[in-house]
Coordinates of C-alpha atoms and ligand atoms in Angstrom, one line a residue:
M1 CA -20.4 -15.8 -15.1
S2 CA -23.3 -15.7 -12.4
K3 CA -24.2 -13.0 -10.2
E4 CA -23.0 -14.6 -7.0
Q5 CA -19.5 -15.2 -8.6
I6 CA -19.2 -11.4 -9.6
R7 CA -20.6 -10.3 -6.0
Q8 CA -18.2 -12.7 -4.3
S9 CA -15.0 -11.9 -6.2
D10 CA -15.8 -8.1 -6.4
R11 CA -15.9 -8.0 -2.6
R12 CA -12.6 -9.6 -1.9
R13 CA -9.6 -7.6 -1.0
T14 CA -6.3 -9.4 -0.8
F15 CA -3.2 -7.7 0.3
G16 CA 0.3 -8.0 1.9
I17 CA 2.2 -5.4 3.9
I18 CA 5.7 -4.5 2.7
S19 CA 8.0 -2.8 5.0
H20 CA 11.6 -2.8 6.1
P21 CA 12.1 -4.8 9.7
D22 CA 11.0 -2.9 12.5
A23 CA 9.0 -0.2 10.7
G24 CA 5.9 -1.6 12.6
K25 CA 4.5 -4.4 10.2
T26 CA 3.6 -6.6 13.2
T27 CA 2.1 -4.0 15.3
L28 CA -0.1 -2.6 12.5
T29 CA -1.1 -6.2 11.5
E30 CA -2.2 -6.7 15.0
Q31 CA -4.3 -3.3 15.0
L32 CA -6.0 -4.4 11.7
L33 CA -6.9 -7.7 13.2
L34 CA -8.3 -6.0 16.5
L35 CA -10.6 -3.8 14.1
G36 CA -11.6 -6.9 12.0
G37 CA -12.6 -8.6 15.2
L38 CA -10.0 -11.5 14.6
I39 CA -8.2 -11.0 17.9
R40 CA -9.4 -9.4 21.1
E41 CA -6.4 -7.7 22.6
A42 CA -3.3 -6.2 21.4
G43 CA -0.3 -8.6 22.3
D44 CA -1.7 -11.8 20.5
V45 CA 0.5 -11.5 17.2
R46 CA 3.6 -9.9 18.8
A47 CA 3.9 -12.5 21.5
R48 CA 4.3 -14.9 18.5
K49 CA 7.2 -12.9 16.9
T50 CA 10.2 -14.1 18.3
K51 CA 13.6 -12.6 17.9
R52 CA 14.1 -13.5 14.4
Y53 CA 17.8 -13.3 13.8
A54 CA 19.2 -16.7 14.7
T55 CA 18.6 -20.1 13.2
S56 CA 17.7 -21.6 16.5
D57 CA 14.9 -19.2 16.8
W58 CA 13.8 -20.0 13.2
M59 CA 13.8 -23.6 14.2
A60 CA 11.7 -22.7 17.2
I61 CA 9.2 -20.8 14.7
E62 CA 9.3 -24.0 12.7
K63 CA 8.0 -25.9 15.7
E64 CA 5.0 -23.5 16.3
R65 CA 3.9 -24.3 12.5
G66 CA 0.4 -24.8 13.6
I67 CA 0.1 -21.2 14.7
S68 CA 2.1 -19.7 11.9
V69 CA 0.2 -21.5 9.2
T70 CA -3.2 -20.2 10.6
S71 CA -1.7 -16.8 11.0
S72 CA -0.2 -16.8 7.4
V73 CA -3.4 -15.8 6.0
M74 CA -5.8 -13.6 7.9
Q75 CA -9.2 -13.1 6.8
F76 CA -11.8 -10.6 8.2
E77 CA -15.0 -8.4 7.2
H78 CA -14.8 -4.9 7.1
H79 CA -17.5 -2.6 5.5
G80 CA -19.1 -5.3 3.7
R81 CA -15.7 -6.5 2.1
I82 CA -13.7 -9.6 2.7
V83 CA -10.3 -8.8 3.8
N84 CA -7.5 -11.1 3.1
L85 CA -4.2 -10.1 4.7
L86 CA -1.4 -12.5 3.7
D87 CA 1.5 -12.6 6.1
T88 CA 5.1 -12.0 4.7
P89 CA 8.2 -13.1 6.5
G90 CA 9.8 -10.1 8.4
H91 CA 13.5 -11.2 8.1
H92 CA 14.9 -10.1 4.8
D93 CA 16.8 -13.4 4.3
F94 CA 13.5 -14.9 3.6
S95 CA 12.5 -12.2 1.3
E96 CA 12.2 -14.6 -1.7
D97 CA 9.2 -15.9 0.2
T98 CA 8.0 -12.6 0.5
Y99 CA 8.5 -11.9 -3.0
R100 CA 6.4 -15.0 -3.7
V101 CA 3.6 -13.9 -1.5
L102 CA 3.5 -10.5 -3.4
T103 CA 2.5 -12.6 -6.4
A104 CA -0.7 -13.6 -4.6
V105 CA -2.0 -10.2 -3.8
D106 CA -4.1 -7.7 -5.6
S107 CA -2.5 -4.7 -3.7
A108 CA 0.1 -3.9 -1.0
L109 CA 0.4 -1.6 2.0
M110 CA 3.7 0.0 2.5
V111 CA 4.6 0.8 6.1
I112 CA 7.4 3.4 6.4
D113 CA 9.1 4.4 9.9
S114 CA 8.8 8.4 10.1
V115 CA 12.2 8.6 11.7
K116 CA 13.9 6.5 9.2
G117 CA 12.1 7.2 5.9
V118 CA 12.5 4.7 2.9
E119 CA 14.8 1.7 3.9
T120 CA 16.7 -0.9 1.8
Q121 CA 14.1 -3.7 2.1
T122 CA 11.2 -1.2 1.3
H123 CA 13.3 -0.6 -2.1
K124 CA 13.4 -4.1 -3.0
L125 CA 9.8 -5.0 -2.2
M126 CA 8.7 -2.2 -4.0
E127 CA 10.7 -3.4 -7.3
V128 CA 8.6 -6.7 -6.9
C129 CA 5.3 -4.7 -6.6
R130 CA 6.2 -2.9 -9.7
M131 CA 6.9 -6.1 -11.6
R132 CA 3.0 -6.6 -11.4
T133 CA 2.1 -3.1 -11.2
T134 CA 0.5 -3.7 -7.7
P135 CA -1.0 -0.7 -6.2
I136 CA 0.4 0.4 -3.2
L137 CA -1.1 2.4 -0.2
T138 CA 1.3 4.0 2.3
F139 CA 1.1 4.3 6.0
I140 CA 3.8 6.4 7.8
N141 CA 4.1 5.1 11.1
K142 CA 5.7 6.0 14.4
M143 CA 4.2 9.5 14.4
D144 CA 4.4 9.6 18.0
R145 CA 8.2 9.8 17.7
E146 CA 10.3 12.6 16.5
G147 CA 10.5 11.9 13.2
R148 CA 11.4 13.4 9.8
D149 CA 9.7 16.3 8.4
P150 CA 6.4 15.0 6.7
L151 CA 7.0 16.7 3.4
E152 CA 10.7 15.5 3.6
L153 CA 9.2 12.0 3.9
L154 CA 6.9 12.4 0.9
D155 CA 10.0 13.6 -1.1
D156 CA 11.9 10.7 0.0
I157 CA 9.2 8.2 -1.2
E158 CA 9.0 10.0 -4.5
T159 CA 12.5 10.2 -5.3
S160 CA 13.9 6.9 -3.9
L161 CA 10.9 4.8 -4.9
N162 CA 9.8 6.8 -8.2
I163 CA 6.0 7.0 -7.3
D164 CA 4.0 10.1 -6.8
A165 CA 3.3 10.4 -3.0
V166 CA -0.3 12.0 -2.5
P167 CA -1.1 12.6 1.2
L168 CA -4.8 11.7 2.2
S169 CA -4.1 12.8 5.7
W170 CA -1.7 15.2 7.3
P171 CA -0.2 14.9 10.7
I172 CA -0.6 17.5 13.2
G173 CA 2.8 17.9 15.1
A174 CA 5.0 15.0 15.8
G175 CA 6.6 13.2 18.6
A176 CA 5.5 14.4 22.1
R177 CA 3.6 17.0 20.3
F178 CA 1.6 14.8 17.9
Q179 CA -1.9 15.5 18.2
G180 CA -3.6 13.5 15.5
T181 CA -4.1 13.9 11.8
Y182 CA -6.4 16.0 9.4
D183 CA -8.1 14.0 6.7
L184 CA -7.5 16.1 3.6
Q185 CA -10.2 14.4 1.6
H186 CA -13.2 14.3 4.0
R187 CA -12.0 17.6 6.0
V188 CA -12.2 16.0 9.3
L189 CA -10.0 16.2 12.2
H190 CA -9.0 13.0 14.0
L191 CA -7.4 13.9 17.4
M192 CA -5.6 11.5 19.8
D193 CA -7.6 12.7 22.8
R194 CA -11.1 12.6 21.3
D195 CA -12.8 9.4 20.4
A196 CA -15.0 10.9 17.6
P197 CA -13.9 12.6 14.6
I198 CA -14.5 16.3 14.3
P199 CA -15.8 17.9 11.0
M200 CA -13.5 20.8 9.9
P201 CA -14.5 21.9 6.5
D202 CA -12.9 25.3 6.8
L203 CA -9.3 25.4 8.4
N204 CA -9.8 29.2 8.8
S205 CA -12.4 28.4 11.5
P206 CA -11.4 29.8 15.2
D207 CA -12.4 26.4 16.3
L208 CA -9.2 25.1 14.8
D209 CA -7.2 27.3 17.1
R210 CA -9.3 26.3 20.3
L211 CA -8.8 22.8 19.5
L212 CA -5.1 22.7 18.2
G213 CA -3.5 25.6 19.8
S214 CA -0.4 27.0 18.2
A215 CA -0.3 23.8 15.9
A216 CA -3.6 25.3 14.1
D217 CA -1.4 27.7 12.2
D218 CA 1.0 25.2 11.1
L219 CA -1.8 22.9 9.8
R220 CA -3.3 25.8 7.8
Y221 CA 0.2 26.6 6.4
D222 CA 0.9 23.0 5.4
A223 CA -2.6 22.5 3.9
E224 CA -2.1 25.7 1.8
L225 CA 1.2 24.5 0.6
L226 CA -0.2 21.1 -0.2
S227 CA -2.9 22.3 -2.3
E228 CA -0.4 24.7 -4.2
A229 CA 2.2 22.3 -4.9
G230 CA 0.7 18.7 -4.7
T231 CA -0.9 16.5 -6.9
D232 CA -4.5 15.6 -6.5
F233 CA -5.4 12.1 -5.4
S234 CA -6.4 9.9 -8.4
V235 CA -7.8 6.3 -7.8
D236 CA -6.8 5.6 -11.4
A237 CA -3.1 6.6 -10.9
Y238 CA -3.0 4.6 -7.7
L239 CA -4.5 1.6 -9.6
A240 CA -1.9 1.8 -12.3
G241 CA 0.9 2.1 -9.7
T242 CA 2.0 5.6 -10.4
Q243 CA 0.7 7.1 -7.4
T244 CA 0.7 6.0 -3.7
P245 CA -1.8 7.6 -1.4
V246 CA -0.2 8.2 2.1
L247 CA -1.9 8.3 5.4
F248 CA 0.0 8.9 8.8
G249 CA -0.4 7.5 12.4
S250 CA 0.9 5.4 15.0
A251 CA 0.3 1.8 15.0
L252 CA 1.4 1.5 18.4
D253 CA -1.5 3.4 19.8
G254 CA -3.6 2.3 16.9
F255 CA -3.9 5.8 15.8
G256 CA -4.9 6.3 12.2
V257 CA -5.4 2.6 11.8
P258 CA -9.2 2.9 11.5
Q259 CA -8.9 5.5 8.6
L260 CA -6.3 3.3 6.9
L261 CA -8.8 0.4 6.9
D262 CA -11.5 2.4 5.9
T263 CA -9.5 3.9 2.9
F264 CA -8.1 0.5 2.1
V265 CA -11.4 -1.1 1.7
E266 CA -12.8 1.8 -0.3
I267 CA -10.0 2.2 -2.9
A268 CA -7.9 -1.2 -3.0
P269 CA -8.8 -3.4 -5.9
P270 CA -10.8 -6.6 -6.1
P271 CA -9.1 -9.6 -7.9
S272 CA -8.6 -8.7 -11.5
P273 CA -8.0 -11.1 -14.4
R274 CA -4.7 -13.1 -14.2
D275 CA -2.5 -14.1 -17.1
T276 CA -2.0 -17.8 -18.1
T277 CA 0.1 -19.0 -21.0
T278 CA -2.8 -19.3 -23.1
R279 CA -5.2 -16.5 -22.0
A280 CA -6.3 -14.3 -19.1
V281 CA -8.6 -15.8 -16.7
S282 CA -11.4 -13.3 -15.4
P283 CA -12.3 -13.9 -11.4
H284 CA -16.0 -13.7 -12.9
E285 CA -15.7 -17.1 -14.5
T286 CA -17.5 -19.8 -12.7
T287 CA -15.1 -22.5 -13.5
F288 CA -12.5 -23.3 -10.7
S289 CA -8.7 -22.2 -11.1
G290 CA -5.9 -20.9 -9.2
V291 CA -2.3 -21.1 -8.6
V292 CA 0.2 -22.2 -5.8
F293 CA 2.4 -19.5 -4.7
K294 CA 4.0 -20.8 -1.7
I295 CA 5.0 -24.2 0.1
Q296 CA 5.3 -24.7 3.7
A297 CA 6.9 -27.7 5.1
N298 CA 7.0 -29.5 8.4
M299 CA 3.5 -29.1 9.3
D300 CA 4.4 -32.4 11.1
P301 CA 8.1 -33.2 10.9
R302 CA 7.3 -37.0 11.1
H303 CA 5.3 -37.1 8.0
R304 CA 7.1 -34.5 5.7
D305 CA 3.8 -33.1 4.8
R306 CA 3.5 -29.8 3.3
M307 CA 1.0 -27.2 2.9
A308 CA 0.6 -25.7 -0.4
F309 CA -0.7 -22.0 -0.5
F310 CA -3.2 -21.7 -3.3
R311 CA -4.6 -18.5 -4.6
M312 CA -8.1 -18.6 -6.1
C313 CA -8.3 -17.2 -9.4
S314 CA -11.7 -18.1 -10.7
G315 CA -14.7 -20.1 -9.9
K316 CA -15.5 -21.3 -6.4
Y317 CA -13.8 -23.8 -4.1
E318 CA -15.9 -26.5 -2.3
P319 CA -14.5 -29.3 -0.2
G320 CA -14.2 -32.6 -1.8
M321 CA -14.0 -31.2 -5.4
W322 CA -12.0 -32.8 -8.1
V323 CA -9.4 -30.6 -9.7
R324 CA -6.7 -31.1 -12.5
H325 CA -3.0 -30.7 -11.8
G326 CA -1.7 -29.1 -14.9
R327 CA 2.0 -30.1 -14.4
T328 CA 1.2 -33.8 -14.1
D329 CA -2.0 -33.7 -16.1
Q330 CA -3.4 -35.9 -13.1
T331 CA -6.8 -35.1 -11.3
F332 CA -7.2 -35.5 -7.6
R333 CA -9.6 -34.8 -4.8
L334 CA -9.3 -31.5 -2.7
A335 CA -10.2 -33.8 0.3
N336 CA -8.6 -31.8 3.3
A337 CA -8.0 -28.5 2.1
M338 CA -8.6 -25.7 4.4
A339 CA -10.1 -22.3 3.5
F340 CA -9.2 -19.4 5.8
M341 CA -12.4 -18.0 6.9
A342 CA -13.2 -14.9 8.7
Q343 CA -14.2 -15.6 12.4
G344 CA -17.8 -15.8 12.8
R345 CA -18.5 -16.4 8.9
E346 CA -21.4 -18.6 8.5
G347 CA -21.7 -21.5 6.2
T348 CA -19.6 -24.1 4.4
D349 CA -15.9 -24.1 3.9
E350 CA -15.9 -22.3 0.5
A351 CA -13.6 -19.9 -1.0
W352 CA -13.8 -17.5 -4.1
P353 CA -11.3 -15.6 -6.2
G354 CA -8.8 -13.6 -3.9
D355 CA -9.1 -16.1 -1.4
I356 CA -6.4 -18.3 -0.2
I357 CA -6.7 -22.2 0.4
G358 CA -4.2 -24.4 2.2
I359 CA -3.7 -27.7 0.5
P360 CA -1.8 -30.4 2.5
N361 CA 0.1 -32.7 0.4
H362 CA 3.3 -34.9 0.3
G363 CA 5.1 -33.2 -2.4
T364 CA 2.7 -33.2 -5.2
L365 CA 2.4 -29.6 -5.3
R366 CA 5.0 -27.1 -6.2
I367 CA 5.4 -23.4 -6.5
G368 CA 3.9 -22.2 -9.6
D369 CA 1.5 -25.2 -10.0
T370 CA -2.0 -24.6 -11.6
L371 CA -5.2 -26.5 -10.5
T372 CA -8.3 -26.1 -12.7
A373 CA -11.5 -27.6 -12.9
Q374 CA -11.0 -29.1 -16.5
E375 CA -9.2 -26.6 -18.8
P376 CA -5.4 -27.2 -18.9
L377 CA -4.2 -23.7 -17.9
Q378 CA -0.6 -22.6 -16.5
F379 CA -0.6 -19.1 -14.6
T380 CA 2.3 -17.0 -15.1
G381 CA 4.1 -14.5 -12.9
I382 CA 5.3 -16.5 -10.1
P383 CA 9.2 -16.0 -10.5
S384 CA 12.4 -17.2 -9.0
F385 CA 14.7 -14.6 -8.2
A386 CA 18.5 -14.7 -8.9
P387 CA 20.4 -15.8 -5.9
E388 CA 22.8 -13.4 -4.4
H389 CA 24.7 -15.7 -2.2
F390 CA 26.2 -19.1 -2.9
Q391 CA 27.4 -22.2 -0.9
K392 CA 28.9 -25.4 -1.9
A393 CA 27.2 -28.4 -0.2
R394 CA 29.2 -31.5 0.4
I395 CA 28.4 -34.5 2.5
K396 CA 30.2 -35.8 5.5
N397 CA 29.2 -39.5 5.1
A398 CA 29.4 -40.6 1.4
L399 CA 26.8 -43.4 2.2
R400 CA 24.1 -40.7 2.8
A401 CA 24.7 -39.0 -0.7
K402 CA 21.5 -40.2 -2.0
H403 CA 19.5 -38.9 1.0
M404 CA 21.3 -35.4 0.7
E405 CA 20.3 -35.1 -3.0
K406 CA 16.8 -36.2 -2.1
G407 CA 16.6 -33.6 0.7
L408 CA 18.0 -30.8 -1.2
Q409 CA 15.5 -31.5 -4.1
H410 CA 12.6 -31.4 -1.7
L411 CA 13.9 -28.1 -0.2
V412 CA 14.4 -26.6 -3.7
E413 CA 10.8 -27.5 -4.5
E414 CA 9.6 -25.9 -1.5
G415 CA 11.6 -22.7 -2.4
A416 CA 13.6 -22.9 0.6
I417 CA 16.7 -22.7 -1.3
Q418 CA 18.1 -22.9 -5.1
M419 CA 20.3 -25.5 -6.4
F420 CA 22.7 -25.7 -9.4
R421 CA 24.9 -28.6 -10.8
P422 CA 28.1 -27.0 -12.7
L423 CA 28.5 -28.4 -16.2
V424 CA 32.0 -29.3 -15.4
N425 CA 31.8 -31.2 -12.1
T426 CA 29.3 -32.7 -9.7
D427 CA 29.1 -30.1 -6.9
Y428 CA 26.0 -29.1 -5.4
I429 CA 26.1 -25.3 -5.6
L430 CA 23.3 -23.8 -3.4
G431 CA 21.8 -20.4 -4.0
A432 CA 20.0 -18.0 -1.8
V433 CA 18.6 -14.6 -1.6
G434 CA 19.7 -14.3 2.2
P435 CA 22.3 -16.1 3.9
L436 CA 20.2 -17.2 6.6
Q437 CA 18.7 -19.7 4.2
F438 CA 21.9 -21.8 4.1
E439 CA 21.6 -22.0 7.9
V440 CA 17.8 -23.4 7.6
V441 CA 18.8 -25.8 4.9
K442 CA 21.7 -27.5 7.0
E443 CA 19.6 -27.7 10.1
R444 CA 16.6 -29.2 8.0
L445 CA 19.0 -31.7 6.2
R446 CA 20.1 -32.8 9.6
N447 CA 16.8 -32.9 11.5
E448 CA 14.5 -34.3 8.4
Y449 CA 16.9 -36.2 6.4
N450 CA 19.6 -37.2 8.8
V451 CA 22.2 -35.8 6.6
E452 CA 25.3 -33.9 7.9
A453 CA 26.1 -31.3 5.0
I454 CA 29.3 -29.2 5.1
M455 CA 28.7 -25.8 3.5
S456 CA 31.6 -23.7 2.2
S457 CA 31.2 -20.4 0.7
M458 CA 31.6 -19.5 -2.9
T459 CA 32.6 -16.3 -4.3
Y460 CA 30.2 -15.9 -7.1
A461 CA 28.8 -12.3 -7.4
G462 CA 25.6 -13.3 -8.8
A463 CA 23.7 -15.8 -11.3
R464 CA 21.6 -15.1 -14.4
W465 CA 19.4 -17.5 -16.3
V466 CA 20.5 -17.6 -19.8
E467 CA 18.3 -17.9 -22.9
S468 CA 18.3 -17.4 -26.7
D469 CA 16.5 -18.4 -30.0
D470 CA 19.9 -18.2 -31.5
E471 CA 21.0 -22.0 -30.8
E472 CA 24.4 -21.4 -32.5
S473 CA 25.3 -18.9 -30.1
L474 CA 24.0 -20.6 -27.3
R475 CA 26.3 -23.5 -28.1
E476 CA 29.3 -21.4 -28.5
F477 CA 28.7 -19.7 -25.2
T478 CA 28.1 -22.9 -23.4
R479 CA 31.5 -24.3 -24.9
K480 CA 33.7 -21.0 -23.9
Q481 CA 32.0 -20.3 -20.6
A482 CA 31.5 -23.9 -19.6
N483 CA 33.6 -23.3 -16.5
N484 CA 30.8 -20.7 -15.1
L485 CA 27.9 -22.5 -16.2
A486 CA 25.6 -24.6 -14.4
R487 CA 21.7 -26.0 -14.6
D488 CA 19.1 -25.6 -12.2
V489 CA 16.8 -28.2 -11.1
D490 CA 14.6 -27.7 -14.2
G491 CA 17.7 -27.9 -16.4
S492 CA 17.8 -24.4 -17.4
L493 CA 21.2 -22.9 -18.1
V494 CA 22.6 -20.5 -15.6
Y495 CA 25.5 -18.3 -15.9
M496 CA 27.5 -18.0 -12.5
A497 CA 29.4 -14.7 -12.4
P498 CA 32.8 -14.6 -10.8
S499 CA 32.4 -10.9 -10.3
M500 CA 29.8 -7.9 -11.0
W501 CA 32.4 -6.7 -13.7
W502 CA 32.5 -10.1 -15.1
L503 CA 28.8 -10.2 -15.3
N504 CA 28.5 -7.0 -17.2
D505 CA 31.4 -7.8 -19.3
T506 CA 29.7 -10.9 -20.6
V507 CA 26.2 -9.5 -20.9
D508 CA 28.1 -6.9 -23.2
K509 CA 29.8 -9.4 -25.3
W510 CA 27.1 -11.8 -25.7
K511 CA 24.3 -9.8 -27.3
T512 CA 22.3 -12.4 -29.0
L513 CA 21.6 -14.0 -25.5
T514 CA 19.2 -12.8 -22.8
F515 CA 20.4 -12.8 -19.4
R516 CA 17.5 -12.9 -17.0
S517 CA 17.5 -12.2 -13.0
T518 CA 14.4 -13.8 -12.6
K519 CA 12.9 -17.0 -14.0
E520 CA 9.1 -17.9 -14.2
H521 CA 7.8 -21.2 -12.7
V522 CA 6.3 -22.6 -16.0
F523 CA 6.3 -26.2 -16.4
G524 CA 5.5 -28.4 -19.4
Ligands
G4P601 P1 8.2 -5.3 12.3 O1 7.2 -6.1 12.2 O2 8.0 -4.2 11.0 O3 9.6 -5.7 12.3 O4 8.1 -4.2 13.5 P2 7.2 -4.2 14.8 O5 5.8 -4.1 14.7 O6 7.7 -5.3 15.6 O7 7.7 -2.9 15.6 C1 9.1 -2.9 15.7 C2 9.4 -1.8 16.9 O8 8.6 -0.5 16.7 C3 8.6 -2.3 18.2 O9 9.4 -2.0 19.2 C4 7.3 -1.6 18.3 O10 6.7 -1.6 19.5 C5 7.8 -0.4 17.6 N1 6.4 0.4 17.1 C6 5.7 -0.2 16.2 N2 4.8 1.0 15.8 C7 5.2 1.9 16.6 C8 4.6 3.2 16.7 O11 3.7 3.7 16.2 N3 5.3 4.2 17.5 C9 6.4 3.7 18.2 N4 6.8 4.7 19.1 N5 7.0 2.4 18.2 C10 6.3 1.8 17.3 P3 10.3 -2.8 20.1 O12 11.0 -2.1 21.2 O13 11.4 -3.6 19.0 O14 9.5 -4.0 20.8 P4 8.7 -4.0 21.9 O15 9.6 -3.7 23.0 O16 7.7 -2.6 21.7 O17 7.8 -5.2 21.9

């Protein structure tokens, strides 16, 4: 441990935004970057966001890799903290990528559309946060629209996401009548038409009527109701993932965003110890370690290079340092890795726990890989999620079969798709969390491997990784269910369920076996 190590890791705040598409993630990101001084005017980020719903658009995004890589991790300084904002793909078809990004954050910001409330994608992402007990701060956006009643929105969060929602601010009116918010903690008014906050320790003050008109009584009534019925905000409950503090605002106007950022750097957790297969690694340890959580390909299509996104877990990264690659037990030099640095930050290209480094490579690094200075470690907690959509991939020209196999192997390693080989035949079954992934794979096989794949849909309802210590049962299961079994690229056994009923029935019948909907990336 060194003082500098503790100081640097404790000032990091690494987070991602979870939201349903269109709730306002891009708009909010942009406002945060404005405040952080990373961009100068609104429009920079939104201009990059294309209509994301077709493959051609996705390919267009691919072509602009340069931009998307540098914008995947955004670092800025606020109130002496170094904030790392990790971008997550907006389209739900790429949610597996989003899930993996969430394994690299220490907290999350949940954006909810005040008109729509909690939506499906928010649900799923929340479940992922729950797997790691990731603390969640909530921003209820679009208060400038006629949305749902704020109390109803809190209730929606509590009941559908099963977490206590505690407002830190309260909206004054909504839609055309939205005037601003009242900071319940610091007892300060933030009004749309005033630049400076107005202290308002006593809501019974006649000043409130003067400032808010008839909305003053509504605020008094709501504040009374909240203090009688509501739970008090507790940082510990937030950090334990049982409570989410809620702020209201309008990202489009940037309203409520400064308070959100101030609150975030005040309460969000710094990097905490991370589990490995052998021990927990503290960010205060001075020896370098970290884990690859995402691979981005096609930085330059001619060279098949990939960027591995690496989360620092301990020690300090310095350019040119030697590291040990846990899975292959080889050492190599981190020669041209890049640290994502805050604009204007002085000094060398260094990174500390909580920071993300981009490591260009030609396929050496895979999702879940650990790099350390010396001790052989393997970080855990980077899962694959059971696919929900399946397609069979065949090749048009048999002479290109080897190329297709290689291409698929690469795409699997990048996490673009999952692949299964049935026990009873030589098919390639592709599994995806979102159907658009198939389109992307087909397109990339064509462009990068010169392979024309024919995809046909399959009717599986789901897949589960099957494990057991009881080898006898496992053998019997393999024999009886061979037609519905496959192996993934690591050789793990996977049950492919013809229907949900079938799946439940099988799980019920084979009590000695464990059926998993997630699988850890652990090697060796
Ligand atoms: P996303 O990344 O979560 O998908 O959402 P994004 O920020 O792109 O916002 C989705 C739409 O919601 C955009 O409108 C955006 O302008 C709007 N929006 C975001 N925040 C607010 C807000 O606080 N108030 C209001 N009224 N609207 C908001 P769009 O019509 O799809 O795009 P554009 O025409 O504005 O570019």
